[in-house]
Amino acid sequence: MPVIGHIADVHLGAGKSMNRVDEIAQSFDNAVMAMEQDEQVDILVVAGDVFDAARPTFNMMAQFIKTMRKTTKPALVIAGNHDTVRLRTSGSAWDLIEAAVPANVVLGTGYTSKLIEVETETGNMQVMLTPWGAVTEPKDMAWRAEEYLHLDQNQPKLWVTHGIAEGATGPASVFGTAIIREDEMQEFDYVALGDLHTENQVQPNAWYSGSTDRMNWSDYAAEPHWLKVDVK
């Protein structure tokens, strides 16, 4: 079974008030490289809020692209509430980024989910990528419900999504947060969550990894790290 390296809530571009923008960016690079270099890890996951804003600076986009170009393993990245544009007809920084990252990096952004199959040396995995914008989108919810009926029960199933899940504890840190339902989480072997900045298990199979660094004083309880998950 594949082993997953799970991070979230990177917030590239945050930390201006504490003069920590570069440190936060370096923490992201360190986490990705640790997962990439761990021989047991098959799949890298970044579960939303890569950027602190929906319109990141070119420097922050370059930092993300530079880091992801150092990866060779399948890398799954979704957008969170901080880096999703609200005006759906406008362009997104993710459009540019998608053209610049290597082929092993798969993005899930905007207001629709995608279902993919990821091949690894230890076996294949079915993956649903549901960015923050798609979690409570009615059309996407109906599409996901139909897709669940066709999942291969003989293959491990991973859901990467972003929002406040049923069963979560601690502060709901963001405005306009999407609610992730328990019944959906039960469809998967592992649910890689983003949004809360502290590690948090919300279901037997569902975890928030916490953030990769402390973004401000409200993150005093966060212990930045990454999760290593053996899906069995």
C-alpha positions as a Python dict, from the first residue, in 0.01 Angstrom:
ca = {
    (1, 'M'): (0, 0, 0),
    (2, 'P'): (125, 352, -76),
    (3, 'V'): (270, 568, 201),
    (4, 'I'): (161, 933, 198),
    (5, 'G'): (351, 1242, 308),
    (6, 'H'): (94, 1504, 410),
    (7, 'I'): (135, 1878, 465),
    (8, 'A'): (-103, 2174, 439),
    (9, 'D'): (-143, 2543, 520),
    (10, 'V'): (189, 2659, 386),
    (11, 'H'): (76, 3023, 340),
    (12, 'L'): (360, 3140, 120),
    (13, 'G'): (371, 3518, 147),
    (14, 'A'): (257, 3527, 510),
    (15, 'G'): (470, 3657, 795),
    (16, 'K'): (522, 4014, 678),
    (17, 'S'): (436, 4162, 1019),
    (18, 'M'): (702, 3946, 1185),
    (19, 'N'): (954, 3972, 901),
    (20, 'R'): (931, 3593, 849),
    (21, 'V'): (829, 3563, 483),
    (22, 'D'): (1154, 3393, 385),
    (23, 'E'): (1152, 3161, 687),
    (24, 'I'): (798, 3045, 608),
    (25, 'A'): (897, 2978, 247),
    (26, 'Q'): (1202, 2783, 365),
    (27, 'S'): (987, 2574, 600),
    (28, 'F'): (775, 2468, 303),
    (29, 'D'): (1082, 2372, 101),
    (30, 'N'): (1221, 2178, 398),
    (31, 'A'): (896, 1983, 445),
    (32, 'V'): (865, 1893, 77),
    (33, 'M'): (1227, 1785, 57),
    (34, 'A'): (1192, 1573, 372),
    (35, 'M'): (897, 1389, 217),
    (36, 'E'): (1072, 1357, -118),
    (37, 'Q'): (1386, 1214, 39),
    (38, 'D'): (1205, 970, 268),
    (39, 'E'): (1243, 637, 90),
    (40, 'Q'): (918, 503, 236),
    (41, 'V'): (700, 789, 109),
    (42, 'D'): (528, 725, -225),
    (43, 'I'): (298, 1028, -265),
    (44, 'L'): (336, 1391, -157),
    (45, 'V'): (22, 1582, -56),
    (46, 'V'): (-26, 1957, -2),
    (47, 'A'): (-383, 1999, 124),
    (48, 'G'): (-455, 2363, 48),
    (49, 'D'): (-356, 2719, 133),
    (50, 'V'): (-26, 2699, -46),
    (51, 'F'): (-38, 3079, -71),
    (52, 'D'): (-158, 3332, 182),
    (53, 'A'): (-353, 3519, -86),
    (54, 'A'): (-545, 3440, -403),
    (55, 'R'): (-315, 3676, -594),
    (56, 'P'): (34, 3574, -475),
    (57, 'T'): (341, 3769, -574),
    (58, 'F'): (563, 3643, -853),
    (59, 'N'): (833, 3575, -594),
    (60, 'M'): (605, 3341, -399),
    (61, 'M'): (486, 3165, -715),
    (62, 'A'): (850, 3120, -816),
    (63, 'Q'): (930, 2976, -473),
    (64, 'F'): (652, 2719, -504),
    (65, 'I'): (749, 2621, -859),
    (66, 'K'): (1118, 2598, -768),
    (67, 'T'): (1043, 2364, -479),
    (68, 'M'): (806, 2143, -676),
    (69, 'R'): (1056, 2111, -961),
    (70, 'K'): (1286, 1934, -716),
    (71, 'T'): (1032, 1655, -666),
    (72, 'T'): (1010, 1330, -859),
    (73, 'K'): (737, 1147, -669),
    (74, 'P'): (365, 1200, -747),
    (75, 'A'): (271, 1529, -580),
    (76, 'L'): (-93, 1627, -524),
    (77, 'V'): (-169, 1993, -450),
    (78, 'I'): (-505, 2162, -394),
    (79, 'A'): (-614, 2521, -337),
    (80, 'G'): (-759, 2633, -6),
    (81, 'N'): (-975, 2925, 98),
    (82, 'H'): (-680, 3167, 105),
    (83, 'D'): (-560, 3096, -250),
    (84, 'T'): (-891, 3050, -434),
    (85, 'V'): (-1016, 3344, -641),
    (86, 'R'): (-1375, 3438, -560),
    (87, 'L'): (-1458, 3584, -903),
    (88, 'R'): (-1486, 3265, -1106),
    (89, 'T'): (-1461, 3435, -1444),
    (90, 'S'): (-1127, 3594, -1360),
    (91, 'G'): (-789, 3441, -1419),
    (92, 'S'): (-602, 3259, -1145),
    (93, 'A'): (-237, 3232, -1050),
    (94, 'W'): (-288, 2856, -1057),
    (95, 'D'): (-330, 2871, -1437),
    (96, 'L'): (25, 2999, -1473),
    (97, 'I'): (161, 2764, -1208),
    (98, 'E'): (9, 2457, -1374),
    (99, 'A'): (205, 2533, -1690),
    (100, 'A'): (530, 2563, -1495),
    (101, 'V'): (534, 2266, -1258),
    (102, 'P'): (665, 1925, -1368),
    (103, 'A'): (438, 1644, -1487),
    (104, 'N'): (452, 1460, -1152),
    (105, 'V'): (265, 1750, -987),
    (106, 'V'): (-115, 1738, -1014),
    (107, 'L'): (-317, 2045, -913),
    (108, 'G'): (-675, 2059, -790),
    (109, 'T'): (-801, 2418, -795),
    (110, 'G'): (-1110, 2628, -858),
    (111, 'Y'): (-1462, 2499, -799),
    (112, 'T'): (-1452, 2142, -929),
    (113, 'S'): (-1311, 1814, -801),
    (114, 'K'): (-1112, 1566, -1003),
    (115, 'L'): (-1074, 1191, -965),
    (116, 'I'): (-741, 1046, -1074),
    (117, 'E'): (-542, 725, -1039),
    (118, 'V'): (-188, 760, -909),
    (119, 'E'): (71, 495, -987),
    (120, 'T'): (344, 421, -733),
    (121, 'E'): (603, 148, -686),
    (122, 'T'): (395, 0, -402),
    (123, 'G'): (64, 1, -589),
    (124, 'N'): (-193, 229, -743),
    (125, 'M'): (-423, 462, -552),
    (126, 'Q'): (-752, 630, -641),
    (127, 'V'): (-740, 999, -548),
    (128, 'M'): (-1015, 1257, -523),
    (129, 'L'): (-885, 1616, -525),
    (130, 'T'): (-1146, 1856, -388),
    (131, 'P'): (-1023, 2214, -347),
    (132, 'W'): (-1193, 2446, -99),
    (133, 'G'): (-1407, 2600, -373),
    (134, 'A'): (-1564, 2264, -460),
    (135, 'V'): (-1642, 2128, -113),
    (136, 'T'): (-1992, 2276, -88),
    (137, 'E'): (-2049, 2352, -457),
    (138, 'P'): (-2387, 2182, -529),
    (139, 'K'): (-2293, 2056, -876),
    (140, 'D'): (-1963, 1918, -749),
    (141, 'M'): (-2129, 1752, -449),
    (142, 'A'): (-2369, 1572, -683),
    (143, 'W'): (-2082, 1467, -912),
    (144, 'R'): (-1882, 1332, -616),
    (145, 'A'): (-2179, 1133, -488),
    (146, 'E'): (-2208, 963, -827),
    (147, 'E'): (-1835, 892, -847),
    (148, 'Y'): (-1832, 727, -505),
    (149, 'L'): (-2056, 454, -646),
    (150, 'H'): (-1787, 362, -899),
    (151, 'L'): (-1477, 360, -679),
    (152, 'D'): (-1278, 38, -699),
    (153, 'Q'): (-1305, -121, -357),
    (154, 'N'): (-995, -329, -427),
    (155, 'Q'): (-772, -21, -448),
    (156, 'P'): (-683, 222, -167),
    (157, 'K'): (-869, 554, -183),
    (158, 'L'): (-737, 898, -86),
    (159, 'W'): (-932, 1222, -52),
    (160, 'V'): (-741, 1551, -44),
    (161, 'T'): (-959, 1844, 60),
    (162, 'H'): (-971, 2169, 257),
    (163, 'G'): (-1219, 2311, 507),
    (164, 'I'): (-1359, 2240, 852),
    (165, 'A'): (-1449, 1873, 886),
    (166, 'E'): (-1719, 1733, 1108),
    (167, 'G'): (-1547, 1619, 1426),
    (168, 'A'): (-1274, 1885, 1419),
    (169, 'T'): (-1171, 2053, 1743),
    (170, 'G'): (-1000, 2385, 1795),
    (171, 'P'): (-1063, 2724, 1634),
    (172, 'A'): (-1222, 2747, 1292),
    (173, 'S'): (-965, 2993, 1172),
    (174, 'V'): (-1101, 3122, 846),
    (175, 'F'): (-1401, 3305, 714),
    (176, 'G'): (-1633, 3138, 467),
    (177, 'T'): (-1513, 2793, 564),
    (178, 'A'): (-1652, 2491, 383),
    (179, 'I'): (-1791, 2204, 587),
    (180, 'I'): (-1660, 1856, 508),
    (181, 'R'): (-1919, 1590, 589),
    (182, 'E'): (-1848, 1274, 785),
    (183, 'D'): (-2037, 1053, 540),
    (184, 'E'): (-1807, 1162, 257),
    (185, 'M'): (-1494, 1099, 462),
    (186, 'Q'): (-1609, 742, 523),
    (187, 'E'): (-1575, 667, 151),
    (188, 'F'): (-1194, 681, 171),
    (189, 'D'): (-907, 495, 333),
    (190, 'Y'): (-739, 826, 420),
    (191, 'V'): (-856, 1187, 412),
    (192, 'A'): (-577, 1447, 396),
    (193, 'L'): (-723, 1768, 536),
    (194, 'G'): (-609, 2127, 533),
    (195, 'D'): (-734, 2443, 709),
    (196, 'L'): (-654, 2398, 1079),
    (197, 'H'): (-297, 2488, 1170),
    (198, 'T'): (-256, 2224, 1441),
    (199, 'E'): (-246, 1847, 1394),
    (200, 'N'): (-597, 1714, 1446),
    (201, 'Q'): (-754, 1374, 1397),
    (202, 'V'): (-1123, 1415, 1316),
    (203, 'Q'): (-1211, 1059, 1215),
    (204, 'P'): (-1019, 731, 1240),
    (205, 'N'): (-911, 784, 878),
    (206, 'A'): (-897, 1166, 859),
    (207, 'W'): (-628, 1406, 979),
    (208, 'Y'): (-527, 1768, 959),
    (209, 'S'): (-149, 1777, 925),
    (210, 'G'): (-122, 2126, 1072),
    (211, 'S'): (75, 2408, 913),
    (212, 'T'): (436, 2394, 798),
    (213, 'D'): (526, 2698, 1008),
    (214, 'R'): (374, 2950, 1250),
    (215, 'M'): (217, 3231, 1050),
    (216, 'N'): (133, 3472, 1333),
    (217, 'W'): (89, 3488, 1711),
    (218, 'S'): (-241, 3297, 1693),
    (219, 'D'): (-41, 2991, 1581),
    (220, 'Y'): (143, 2965, 1913),
    (221, 'A'): (6, 2610, 1968),
    (222, 'A'): (110, 2484, 1624),
    (223, 'E'): (403, 2244, 1602),
    (224, 'P'): (504, 2257, 1234),
    (225, 'H'): (585, 1919, 1084),
    (226, 'W'): (454, 1674, 826),
    (227, 'L'): (251, 1355, 859),
    (228, 'K'): (367, 1020, 731),
    (229, 'V'): (68, 795, 667),
    (230, 'D'): (81, 427, 584),
    (231, 'V'): (-253, 350, 419),
    (232, 'K'): (-348, -8, 508),
}
